[in-house]
Amino acid sequence: MVHINVPDMTCGTCAQRIGRAIAQAQLPGGVEVEIDVATRQVRIPAQAGESTVELVRSAIERAGYKADAAVSPASRRTTGGCCCASRPVAPVDVDQGAANRTSSCCS
């Protein structure tokens, strides 16, 4: 997936406007674009190609929103499903006492 950050997409109405603009962009057949308000991203399948990414980016801007540089998943540091996945990991002694342990949103 290729991720386009849309920092000013803040609600479902924004997502609908962007979705309509993308629908009018005449993307190649079979390309399904995901719009995620929570992460403020529009995701395009990686195999779609640069021209499709540019069509989507232009459509977002035509709808009146800022489309930040596309981010490919290979450059993302996260490996898990939560916010802790992108944080640096320190070795943990499994035998340490409970009072010395720190918790995260995952534990």
mmCIF file of C-alpha atoms in Angstrom:
data_model
loop_
_atom_site.group_PDB
_atom_site.id
_atom_site.type_symbol
_atom_site.label_atom_id
_atom_site.label_comp_id
_atom_site.label_asym_id
_atom_site.label_seq_id
_atom_site.Cartn_x
_atom_site.Cartn_y
_atom_site.Cartn_z
ATOM 1 C CA MET A 1 0.000 0.000 0.000
ATOM 2 C CA VAL A 2 1.009 3.577 -0.647
ATOM 3 C CA HIS A 3 -0.163 6.029 2.015
ATOM 4 C CA ILE A 4 -1.017 9.656 1.278
ATOM 5 C CA ASN A 5 -1.311 11.781 4.402
ATOM 6 C CA VAL A 6 -4.284 14.158 4.406
ATOM 7 C CA PRO A 7 -3.782 16.183 7.608
ATOM 8 C CA ASP A 8 -6.900 18.321 7.197
ATOM 9 C CA MET A 9 -9.285 15.349 6.706
ATOM 10 C CA THR A 10 -10.965 15.457 10.110
ATOM 11 C CA CYS A 11 -14.395 13.857 9.727
ATOM 12 C CA GLY A 12 -16.646 11.600 7.693
ATOM 13 C CA THR A 13 -17.838 14.491 5.556
ATOM 14 C CA CYS A 14 -14.244 15.211 4.562
ATOM 15 C CA ALA A 15 -13.800 11.554 3.645
ATOM 16 C CA GLN A 16 -16.972 11.633 1.525
ATOM 17 C CA ARG A 17 -15.776 14.703 -0.374
ATOM 18 C CA ILE A 18 -12.403 13.096 -1.006
ATOM 19 C CA GLY A 19 -14.094 9.847 -2.042
ATOM 20 C CA ARG A 20 -16.272 11.656 -4.594
ATOM 21 C CA ALA A 21 -13.256 13.480 -6.011
ATOM 22 C CA ILE A 22 -11.327 10.209 -6.322
ATOM 23 C CA ALA A 23 -14.329 8.531 -7.985
ATOM 24 C CA GLN A 24 -14.327 11.276 -10.621
ATOM 25 C CA ALA A 25 -10.578 10.847 -11.247
ATOM 26 C CA GLN A 26 -11.092 7.890 -13.610
ATOM 27 C CA LEU A 27 -8.660 5.516 -11.905
ATOM 28 C CA PRO A 28 -7.689 2.337 -13.734
ATOM 29 C CA GLY A 29 -10.162 -0.529 -13.324
ATOM 30 C CA GLY A 30 -9.814 -2.669 -10.234
ATOM 31 C CA VAL A 31 -7.976 -0.069 -8.138
ATOM 32 C CA GLU A 32 -9.627 0.208 -4.736
ATOM 33 C CA VAL A 33 -8.622 3.169 -2.607
ATOM 34 C CA GLU A 34 -9.076 3.131 1.182
ATOM 35 C CA ILE A 35 -9.917 6.344 3.022
ATOM 36 C CA ASP A 36 -9.165 6.271 6.755
ATOM 37 C CA VAL A 37 -10.290 9.303 8.758
ATOM 38 C CA ALA A 38 -8.760 8.011 12.004
ATOM 39 C CA THR A 39 -5.233 7.988 10.568
ATOM 40 C CA ARG A 40 -5.966 10.823 8.116
ATOM 41 C CA GLN A 41 -4.678 8.745 5.238
ATOM 42 C CA VAL A 42 -5.721 7.610 1.803
ATOM 43 C CA ARG A 43 -4.257 4.222 0.892
ATOM 44 C CA ILE A 44 -3.620 2.977 -2.616
ATOM 45 C CA PRO A 45 -2.491 -0.559 -3.538
ATOM 46 C CA ALA A 46 1.250 -0.587 -4.239
ATOM 47 C CA GLN A 47 0.770 -2.290 -7.599
ATOM 48 C CA ALA A 48 -1.395 0.620 -8.808
ATOM 49 C CA GLY A 49 1.612 2.577 -10.107
ATOM 50 C CA GLU A 50 2.898 6.116 -9.854
ATOM 51 C CA SER A 51 0.394 7.576 -12.325
ATOM 52 C CA THR A 52 -2.498 6.299 -10.203
ATOM 53 C CA VAL A 53 -0.924 7.719 -7.047
ATOM 54 C CA GLU A 54 -0.622 11.075 -8.805
ATOM 55 C CA LEU A 55 -4.276 10.903 -9.955
ATOM 56 C CA VAL A 56 -5.403 10.272 -6.373
ATOM 57 C CA ARG A 57 -3.177 13.006 -4.970
ATOM 58 C CA SER A 58 -4.516 15.490 -7.519
ATOM 59 C CA ALA A 59 -8.114 14.482 -6.753
ATOM 60 C CA ILE A 60 -7.552 15.068 -3.034
ATOM 61 C CA GLU A 61 -6.192 18.533 -3.756
ATOM 62 C CA ARG A 62 -9.062 19.323 -6.140
ATOM 63 C CA ALA A 63 -11.441 18.470 -3.288
ATOM 64 C CA GLY A 64 -9.733 21.220 -1.278
ATOM 65 C CA TYR A 65 -7.488 19.160 0.976
ATOM 66 C CA LYS A 66 -3.738 19.016 1.422
ATOM 67 C CA ALA A 67 -2.164 15.773 0.158
ATOM 68 C CA ASP A 68 1.229 15.233 1.778
ATOM 69 C CA ALA A 69 3.940 13.104 0.240
ATOM 70 C CA ALA A 70 3.102 9.471 -0.273
ATOM 71 C CA VAL A 71 4.682 7.082 2.207
ATOM 72 C CA SER A 72 5.409 3.527 1.208
ATOM 73 C CA PRO A 73 4.969 0.870 3.886
ATOM 74 C CA ALA A 74 8.634 -0.188 3.563
ATOM 75 C CA SER A 75 9.702 3.151 5.026
ATOM 76 C CA ARG A 76 7.372 2.852 8.013
ATOM 77 C CA ARG A 77 8.915 1.671 11.266
ATOM 78 C CA THR A 78 5.811 0.120 12.766
ATOM 79 C CA THR A 79 5.594 -3.639 12.799
ATOM 80 C CA GLY A 80 2.689 -4.236 15.126
ATOM 81 C CA GLY A 81 -0.872 -3.132 15.400
ATOM 82 C CA CYS A 82 -0.615 -0.453 18.053
ATOM 83 C CA CYS A 83 1.179 2.762 18.828
ATOM 84 C CA CYS A 84 3.886 0.970 20.823
ATOM 85 C CA ALA A 85 5.169 -0.829 17.750
ATOM 86 C CA SER A 86 7.037 2.236 16.506
ATOM 87 C CA ARG A 87 8.733 2.953 19.823
ATOM 88 C CA PRO A 88 12.303 1.850 20.478
ATOM 89 C CA VAL A 89 12.433 -1.485 22.247
ATOM 90 C CA ALA A 90 14.650 -2.064 25.270
ATOM 91 C CA PRO A 91 15.570 -5.523 26.527
ATOM 92 C CA VAL A 92 13.486 -6.603 29.504
ATOM 93 C CA ASP A 93 14.547 -8.966 32.278
ATOM 94 C CA VAL A 94 11.596 -11.316 32.682
ATOM 95 C CA ASP A 95 12.669 -12.103 36.234
ATOM 96 C CA GLN A 96 12.496 -8.522 37.485
ATOM 97 C CA GLY A 97 10.023 -7.641 40.213
ATOM 98 C CA ALA A 98 6.582 -6.304 39.357
ATOM 99 C CA ALA A 99 7.409 -2.941 40.970
ATOM 100 C CA ASN A 100 10.212 -2.378 38.469
ATOM 101 C CA ARG A 101 8.168 -3.124 35.378
ATOM 102 C CA THR A 102 6.789 -0.378 33.224
ATOM 103 C CA SER A 103 3.571 -0.745 31.369
ATOM 104 C CA SER A 104 2.529 0.367 27.925
ATOM 105 C CA CYS A 105 -0.791 0.651 26.223
ATOM 106 C CA CYS A 106 -0.365 -2.986 25.173
ATOM 107 C CA SER A 107 -0.025 -4.449 28.648
#
